[in-house]
Tab-separated table of C-alpha atoms and ligand atoms in Angstrom:
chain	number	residue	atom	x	y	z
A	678	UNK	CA	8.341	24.106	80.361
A	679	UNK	CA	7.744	22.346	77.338
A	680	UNK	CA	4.304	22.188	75.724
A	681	UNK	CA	3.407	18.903	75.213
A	682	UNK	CA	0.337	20.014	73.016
A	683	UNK	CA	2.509	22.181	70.243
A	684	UNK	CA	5.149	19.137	69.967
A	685	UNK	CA	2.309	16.664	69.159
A	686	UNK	CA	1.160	19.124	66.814
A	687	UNK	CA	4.168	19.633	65.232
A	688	UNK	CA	4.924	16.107	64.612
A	689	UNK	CA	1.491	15.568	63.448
A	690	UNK	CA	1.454	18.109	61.036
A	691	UNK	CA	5.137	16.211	59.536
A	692	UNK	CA	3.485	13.374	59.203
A	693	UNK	CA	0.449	14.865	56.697
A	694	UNK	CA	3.775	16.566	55.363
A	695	UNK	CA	5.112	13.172	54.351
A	696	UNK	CA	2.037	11.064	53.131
A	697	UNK	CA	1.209	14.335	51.142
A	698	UNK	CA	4.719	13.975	49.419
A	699	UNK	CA	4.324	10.592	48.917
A	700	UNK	CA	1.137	10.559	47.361
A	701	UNK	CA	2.557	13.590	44.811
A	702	UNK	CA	5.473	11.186	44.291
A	703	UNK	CA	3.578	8.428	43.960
A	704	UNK	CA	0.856	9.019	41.921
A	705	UNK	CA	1.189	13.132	40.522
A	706	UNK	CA	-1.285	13.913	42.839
A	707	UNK	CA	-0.531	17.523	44.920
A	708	UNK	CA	-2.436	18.505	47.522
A	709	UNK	CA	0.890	19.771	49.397
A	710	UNK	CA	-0.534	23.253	49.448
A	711	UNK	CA	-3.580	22.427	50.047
A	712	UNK	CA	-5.344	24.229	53.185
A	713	UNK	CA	-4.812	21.335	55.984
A	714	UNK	CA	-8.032	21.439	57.715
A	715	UNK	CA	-10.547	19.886	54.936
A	716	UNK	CA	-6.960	17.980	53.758
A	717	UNK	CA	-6.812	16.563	57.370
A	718	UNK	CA	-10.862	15.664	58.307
A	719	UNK	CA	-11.018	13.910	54.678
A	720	UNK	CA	-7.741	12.130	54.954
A	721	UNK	CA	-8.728	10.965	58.675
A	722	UNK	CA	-12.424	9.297	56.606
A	723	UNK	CA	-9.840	7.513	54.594
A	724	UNK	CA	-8.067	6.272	57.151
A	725	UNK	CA	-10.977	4.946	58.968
A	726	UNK	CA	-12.229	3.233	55.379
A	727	UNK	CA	-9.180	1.585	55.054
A	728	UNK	CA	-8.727	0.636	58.962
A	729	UNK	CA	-5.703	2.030	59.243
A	730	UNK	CA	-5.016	3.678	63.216
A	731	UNK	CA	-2.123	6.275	61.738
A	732	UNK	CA	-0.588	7.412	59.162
A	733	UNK	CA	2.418	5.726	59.145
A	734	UNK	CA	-0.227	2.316	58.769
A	735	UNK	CA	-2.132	4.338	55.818
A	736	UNK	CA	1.313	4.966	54.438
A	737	UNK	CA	2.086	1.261	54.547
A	738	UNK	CA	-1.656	0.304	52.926
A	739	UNK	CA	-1.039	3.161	50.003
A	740	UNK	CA	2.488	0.625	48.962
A	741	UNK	CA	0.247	-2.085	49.182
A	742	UNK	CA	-2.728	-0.800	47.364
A	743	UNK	CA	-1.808	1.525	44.967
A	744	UNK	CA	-5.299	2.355	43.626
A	745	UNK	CA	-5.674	3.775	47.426
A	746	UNK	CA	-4.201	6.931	45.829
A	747	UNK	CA	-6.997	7.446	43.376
A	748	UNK	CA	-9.684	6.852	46.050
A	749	UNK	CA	-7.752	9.513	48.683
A	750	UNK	CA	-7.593	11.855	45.624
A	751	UNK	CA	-11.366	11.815	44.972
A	752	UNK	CA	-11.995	11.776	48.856
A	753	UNK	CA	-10.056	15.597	49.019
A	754	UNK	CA	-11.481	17.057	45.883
A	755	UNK	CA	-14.919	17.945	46.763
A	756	UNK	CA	-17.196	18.343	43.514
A	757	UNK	CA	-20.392	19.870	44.690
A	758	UNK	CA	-21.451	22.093	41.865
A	759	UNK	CA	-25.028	22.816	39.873
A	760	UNK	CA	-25.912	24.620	36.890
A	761	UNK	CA	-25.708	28.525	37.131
A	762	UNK	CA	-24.748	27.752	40.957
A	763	UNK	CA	-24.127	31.564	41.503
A	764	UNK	CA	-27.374	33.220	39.743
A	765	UNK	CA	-25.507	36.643	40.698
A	766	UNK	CA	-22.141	35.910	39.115
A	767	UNK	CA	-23.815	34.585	35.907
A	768	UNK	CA	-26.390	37.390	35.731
A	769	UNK	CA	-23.314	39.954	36.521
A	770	UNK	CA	-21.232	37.928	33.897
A	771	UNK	CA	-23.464	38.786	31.194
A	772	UNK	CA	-24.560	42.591	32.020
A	773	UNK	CA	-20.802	43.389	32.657
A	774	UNK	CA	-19.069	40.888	30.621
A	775	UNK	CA	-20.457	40.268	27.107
A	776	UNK	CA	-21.926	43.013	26.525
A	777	UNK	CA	-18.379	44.585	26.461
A	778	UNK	CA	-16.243	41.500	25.335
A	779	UNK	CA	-18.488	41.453	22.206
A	780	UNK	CA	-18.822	44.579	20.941
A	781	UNK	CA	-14.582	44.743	21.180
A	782	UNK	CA	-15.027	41.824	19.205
A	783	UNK	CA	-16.796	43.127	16.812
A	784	UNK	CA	-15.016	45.985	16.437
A	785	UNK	CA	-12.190	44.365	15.477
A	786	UNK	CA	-13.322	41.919	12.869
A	787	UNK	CA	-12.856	39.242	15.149
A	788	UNK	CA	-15.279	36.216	15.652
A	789	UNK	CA	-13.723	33.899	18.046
A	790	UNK	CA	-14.725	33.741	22.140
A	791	UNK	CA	-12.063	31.761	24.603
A	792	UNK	CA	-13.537	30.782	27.569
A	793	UNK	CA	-11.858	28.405	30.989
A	794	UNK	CA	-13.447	26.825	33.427
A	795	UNK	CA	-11.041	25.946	35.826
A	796	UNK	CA	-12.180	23.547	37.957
A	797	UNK	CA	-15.101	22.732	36.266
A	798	UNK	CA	-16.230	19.493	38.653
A	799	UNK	CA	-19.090	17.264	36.350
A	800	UNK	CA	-19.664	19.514	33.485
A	801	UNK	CA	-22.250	22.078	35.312
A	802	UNK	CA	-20.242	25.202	35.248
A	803	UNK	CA	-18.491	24.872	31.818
A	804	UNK	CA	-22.450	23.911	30.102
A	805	UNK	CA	-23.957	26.989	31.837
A	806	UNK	CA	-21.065	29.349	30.653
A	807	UNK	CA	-22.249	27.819	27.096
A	808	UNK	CA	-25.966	28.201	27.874
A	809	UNK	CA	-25.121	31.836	28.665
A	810	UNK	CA	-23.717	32.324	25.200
A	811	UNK	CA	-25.650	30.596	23.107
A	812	UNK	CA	-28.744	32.522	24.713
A	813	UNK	CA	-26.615	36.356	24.459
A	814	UNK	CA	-25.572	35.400	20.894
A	815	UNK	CA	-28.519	33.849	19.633
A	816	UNK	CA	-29.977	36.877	17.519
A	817	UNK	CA	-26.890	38.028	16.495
A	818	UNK	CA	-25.662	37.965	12.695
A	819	UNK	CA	-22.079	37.875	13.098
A	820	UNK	CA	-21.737	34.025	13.883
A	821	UNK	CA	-19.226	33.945	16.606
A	822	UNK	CA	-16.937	31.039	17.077
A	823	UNK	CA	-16.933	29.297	20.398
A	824	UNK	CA	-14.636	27.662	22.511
A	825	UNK	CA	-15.152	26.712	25.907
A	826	UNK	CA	-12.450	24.921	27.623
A	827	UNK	CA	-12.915	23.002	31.041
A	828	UNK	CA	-11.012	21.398	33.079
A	829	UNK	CA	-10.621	19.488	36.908
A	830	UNK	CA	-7.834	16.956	38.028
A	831	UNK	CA	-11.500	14.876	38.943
A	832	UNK	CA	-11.092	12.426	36.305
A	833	UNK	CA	-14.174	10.219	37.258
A	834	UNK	CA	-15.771	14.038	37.342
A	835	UNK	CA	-14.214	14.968	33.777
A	836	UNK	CA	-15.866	11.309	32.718
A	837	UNK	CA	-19.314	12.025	33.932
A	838	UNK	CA	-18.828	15.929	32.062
A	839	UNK	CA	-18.396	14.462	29.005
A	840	UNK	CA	-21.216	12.288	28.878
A	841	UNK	CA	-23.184	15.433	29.786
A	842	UNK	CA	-25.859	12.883	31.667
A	843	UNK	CA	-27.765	14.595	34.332
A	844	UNK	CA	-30.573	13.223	36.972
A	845	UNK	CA	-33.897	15.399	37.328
A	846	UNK	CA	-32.471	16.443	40.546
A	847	UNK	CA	-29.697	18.357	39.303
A	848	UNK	CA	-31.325	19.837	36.236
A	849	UNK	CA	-34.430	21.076	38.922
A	850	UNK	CA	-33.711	24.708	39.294
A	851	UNK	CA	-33.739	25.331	35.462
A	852	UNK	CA	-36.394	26.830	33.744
A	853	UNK	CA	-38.522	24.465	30.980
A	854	UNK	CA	-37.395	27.112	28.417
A	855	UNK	CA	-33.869	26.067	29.155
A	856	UNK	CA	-34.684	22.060	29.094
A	857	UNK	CA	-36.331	21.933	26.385
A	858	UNK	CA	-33.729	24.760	24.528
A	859	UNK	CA	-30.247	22.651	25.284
A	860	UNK	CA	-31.240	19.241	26.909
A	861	UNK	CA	-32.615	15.750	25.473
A	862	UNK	CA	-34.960	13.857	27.831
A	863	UNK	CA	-33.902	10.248	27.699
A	864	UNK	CA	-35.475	7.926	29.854
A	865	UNK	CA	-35.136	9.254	33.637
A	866	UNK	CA	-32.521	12.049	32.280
A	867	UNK	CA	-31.495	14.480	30.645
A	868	UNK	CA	-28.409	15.067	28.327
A	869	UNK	CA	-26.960	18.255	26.954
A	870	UNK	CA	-27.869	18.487	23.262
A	871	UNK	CA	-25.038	18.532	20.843
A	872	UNK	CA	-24.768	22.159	19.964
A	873	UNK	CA	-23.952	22.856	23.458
A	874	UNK	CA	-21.872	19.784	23.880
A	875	UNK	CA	-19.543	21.132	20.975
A	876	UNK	CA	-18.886	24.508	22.068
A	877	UNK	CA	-17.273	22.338	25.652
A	878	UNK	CA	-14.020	20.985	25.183
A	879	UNK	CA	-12.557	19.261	28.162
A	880	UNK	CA	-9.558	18.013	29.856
A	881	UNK	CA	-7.005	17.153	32.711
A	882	UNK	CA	-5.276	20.031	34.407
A	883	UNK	CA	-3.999	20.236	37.649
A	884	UNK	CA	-4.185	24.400	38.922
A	885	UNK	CA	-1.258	23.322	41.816
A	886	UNK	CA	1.355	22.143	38.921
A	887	UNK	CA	3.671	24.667	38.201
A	888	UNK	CA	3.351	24.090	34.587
A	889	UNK	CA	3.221	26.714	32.179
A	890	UNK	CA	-0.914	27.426	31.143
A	891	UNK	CA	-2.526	25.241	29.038
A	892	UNK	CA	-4.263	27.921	27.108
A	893	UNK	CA	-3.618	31.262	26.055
A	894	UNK	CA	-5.111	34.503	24.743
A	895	UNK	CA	-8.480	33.820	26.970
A	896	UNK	CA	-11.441	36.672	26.862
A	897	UNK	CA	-12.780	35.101	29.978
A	898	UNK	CA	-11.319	32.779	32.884
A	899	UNK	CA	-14.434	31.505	35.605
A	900	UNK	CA	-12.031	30.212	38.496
A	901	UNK	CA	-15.073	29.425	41.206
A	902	UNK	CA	-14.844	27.234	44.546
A	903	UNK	CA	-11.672	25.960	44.111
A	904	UNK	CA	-8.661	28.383	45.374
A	905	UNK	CA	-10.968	28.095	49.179
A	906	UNK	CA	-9.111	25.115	49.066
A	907	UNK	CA	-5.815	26.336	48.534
A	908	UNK	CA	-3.370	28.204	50.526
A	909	UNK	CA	-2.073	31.932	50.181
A	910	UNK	CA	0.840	31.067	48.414
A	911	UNK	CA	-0.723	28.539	45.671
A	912	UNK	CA	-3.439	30.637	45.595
A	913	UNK	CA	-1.173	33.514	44.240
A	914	UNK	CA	0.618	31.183	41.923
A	915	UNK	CA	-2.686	30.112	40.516
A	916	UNK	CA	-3.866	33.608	40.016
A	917	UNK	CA	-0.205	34.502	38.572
A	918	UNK	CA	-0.831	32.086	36.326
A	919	UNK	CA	-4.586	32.705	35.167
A	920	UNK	CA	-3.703	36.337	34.681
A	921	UNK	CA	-0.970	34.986	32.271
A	922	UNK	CA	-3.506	33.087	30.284
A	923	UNK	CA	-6.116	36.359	29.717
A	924	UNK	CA	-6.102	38.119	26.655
A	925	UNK	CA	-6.294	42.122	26.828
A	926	UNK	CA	-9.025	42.832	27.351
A	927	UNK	CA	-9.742	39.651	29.405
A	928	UNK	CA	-12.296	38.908	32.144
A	929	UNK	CA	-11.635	36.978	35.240
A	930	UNK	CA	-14.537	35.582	37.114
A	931	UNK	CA	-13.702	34.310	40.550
A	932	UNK	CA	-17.739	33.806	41.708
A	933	UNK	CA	-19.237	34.843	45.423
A	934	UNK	CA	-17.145	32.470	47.878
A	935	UNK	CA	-13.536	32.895	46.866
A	936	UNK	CA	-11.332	35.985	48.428
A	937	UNK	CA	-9.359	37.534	46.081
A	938	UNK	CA	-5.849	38.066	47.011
A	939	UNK	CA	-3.665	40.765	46.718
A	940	UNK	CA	-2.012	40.090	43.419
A	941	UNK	CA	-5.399	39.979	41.846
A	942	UNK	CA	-6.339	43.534	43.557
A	943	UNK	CA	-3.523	45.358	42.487
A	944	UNK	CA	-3.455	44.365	38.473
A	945	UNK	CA	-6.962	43.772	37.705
A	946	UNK	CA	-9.545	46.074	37.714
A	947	UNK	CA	-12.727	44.959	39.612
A	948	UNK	CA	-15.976	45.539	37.598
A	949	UNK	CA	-18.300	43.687	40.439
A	950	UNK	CA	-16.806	43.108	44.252
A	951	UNK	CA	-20.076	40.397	45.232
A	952	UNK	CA	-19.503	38.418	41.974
A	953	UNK	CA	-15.229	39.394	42.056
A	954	UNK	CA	-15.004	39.366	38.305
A	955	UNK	CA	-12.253	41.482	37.820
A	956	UNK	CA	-10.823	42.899	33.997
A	957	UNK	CA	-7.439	42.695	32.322
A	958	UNK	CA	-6.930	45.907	30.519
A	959	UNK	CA	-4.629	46.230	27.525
A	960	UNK	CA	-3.582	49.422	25.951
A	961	UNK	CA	-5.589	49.551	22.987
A	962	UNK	CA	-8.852	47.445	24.513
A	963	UNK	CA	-11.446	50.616	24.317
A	964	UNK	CA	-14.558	49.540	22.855
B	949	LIG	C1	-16.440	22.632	44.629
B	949	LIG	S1	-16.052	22.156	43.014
B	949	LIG	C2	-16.366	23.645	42.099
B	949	LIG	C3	-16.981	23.360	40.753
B	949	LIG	C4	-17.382	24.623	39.968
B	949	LIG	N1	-16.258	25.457	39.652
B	949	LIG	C5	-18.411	25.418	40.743
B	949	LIG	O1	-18.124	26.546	41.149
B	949	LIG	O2	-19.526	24.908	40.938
B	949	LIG	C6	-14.272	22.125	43.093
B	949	LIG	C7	-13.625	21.421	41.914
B	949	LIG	O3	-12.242	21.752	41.905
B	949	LIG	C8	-11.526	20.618	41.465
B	949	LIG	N2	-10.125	20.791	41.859
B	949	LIG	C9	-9.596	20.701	43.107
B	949	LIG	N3	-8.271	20.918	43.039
B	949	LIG	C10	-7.980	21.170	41.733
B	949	LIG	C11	-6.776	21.459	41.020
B	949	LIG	N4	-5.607	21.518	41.653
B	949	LIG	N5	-6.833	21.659	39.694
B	949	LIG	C12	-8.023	21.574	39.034
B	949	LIG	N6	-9.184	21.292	39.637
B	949	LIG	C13	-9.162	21.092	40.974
B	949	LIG	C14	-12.253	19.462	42.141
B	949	LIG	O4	-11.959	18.234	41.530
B	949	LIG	C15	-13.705	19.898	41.986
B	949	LIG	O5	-14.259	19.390	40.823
């Protein structure tokens, strides 16, 4: 007998098939591999914006209003974030991490620190990953050159990053040592100082394009709350890719929520399983 349920399933699920191909042909966008659930639920709020009753009628509204492709973009990426938003991962990040990565440093003459942040929503992640440092390198001599790279496919989120522009709410968990330390108080905000605002570089990136990585040679890659998002196989690719972009040694910091998959397991080494920030070994990478 045939089941009526799996066929309107089925032709459901072709449907989000096709607007998702038509939104990566028509604007770049790619959520194709995206895990359909949280694609589905925020794709069904657009519809309902837009007062469309399926998708074929959404499909018809996105040739008629193009900038309907910017505003179903921002709808499916979902930018929570907040300043040291795993205390474990960051505490773990420098007891394991930078303790290590600089004294190989060091060792080898070298004064220059890589750092990604992958997805790194309005600025929060990438600024605490530069908080981090400036605090672990502070009363050290050797003058270490810093480069933090960050990047999202967000660009209203990569707009409100770079002006660095945060409301008392966001900044409340820090402590006054750190306000005061790397944030100007103007009017009702607060805005990361410059020294911490140079050491943040950021840019577009898109993790699902199969493009080659846009940096190389990286001592430390924070990938957190974003692959959730993804399925199995872009998951790997990502990962593939990120492991391509570490230096040896090279740290990979994945944070509390994500699950690492197997490619990950088998050629990193895992120096904390709650945190999953895993290590890139080369051959000649003893401290
Ligand atoms: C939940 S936030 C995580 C922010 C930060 N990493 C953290 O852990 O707090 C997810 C971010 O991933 C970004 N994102 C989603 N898909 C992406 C992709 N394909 N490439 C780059 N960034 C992506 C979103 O725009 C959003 O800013």
């Amino acid at each position: 007998m045939l089941n009526m349920k799996s066929i309107i399933v089925e032709s459901e699920a072709i449907t989000l098939d096709a607007i998702l191909e038509k939104v990566y042909q028509g604007s770049g966008y790619d959520f194709r591999d995206y895990k359909r659930g949280t694609v589905t639920r925020r794709l069904e709020r657009r519809l309902h914006a837009v007062g469309a009753e399926t998708y074929l009628e959404y499909m018809k509204f996105l040739d008629a209003h193009p900038e309907e492709y910017d505003r179903l973009a921002d709808e499916l990426t979902i930018k929570v974030s907040g300043f040291f938003r795993s205390p474990y991962t960051f505490l773990q990040v420098s007891n394991l991490v930078l303790p290590e990565l600089v004294s190989y440093k060091i060792n080898r003459g070298q004064r220059n620190l890589r750092f990604w942040s992958t997805a790194c929503a309005c600025g929060e992640e990438p600024y605490s990953i530069a908080m981090l440092l400036a605090d672990f390198l502070e009363h050290r001599p050797e003058g270490f050159n810093v480069s933090i790279y960050a990047t999202d496919i967000s660009r209203g989120a990569l707009h409100e990053a770079q002006a660095g522009q945060y409301s008392p709410k966001k900044v409340e968990g820090l402590s006054p040592a750190i306000l005061e330390g790397y944030f100007i108080c103007q009017g009702e905000h607060y805005v990361v100082n410059s020294n911490l605002r140079q050491m943040v570089d950021f840019s577009y990136f898109d993790l699902a394009s199969v493009k080659s990585p846009p940096f190389g040679s990286l001592d430390c890659i924070f990938c957190c709350n974003v692959l959730i998002y993804l399925q199995r196989q872009l998951q790997e690719r990502v990962l593939d890719m990120l492991y391509d972009s570490l230096a040896s040694p090279g740290y990979l910091v994945l944070g509390e929520v994500e699950t690492p998959v197997d490619n990950v397991r088998g050629r990193l080494q895992c120096l904390d399983n709650k945190a999953r920030i895993y290590k890139k070994s080369g051959r000649d990478d003893h401290v």
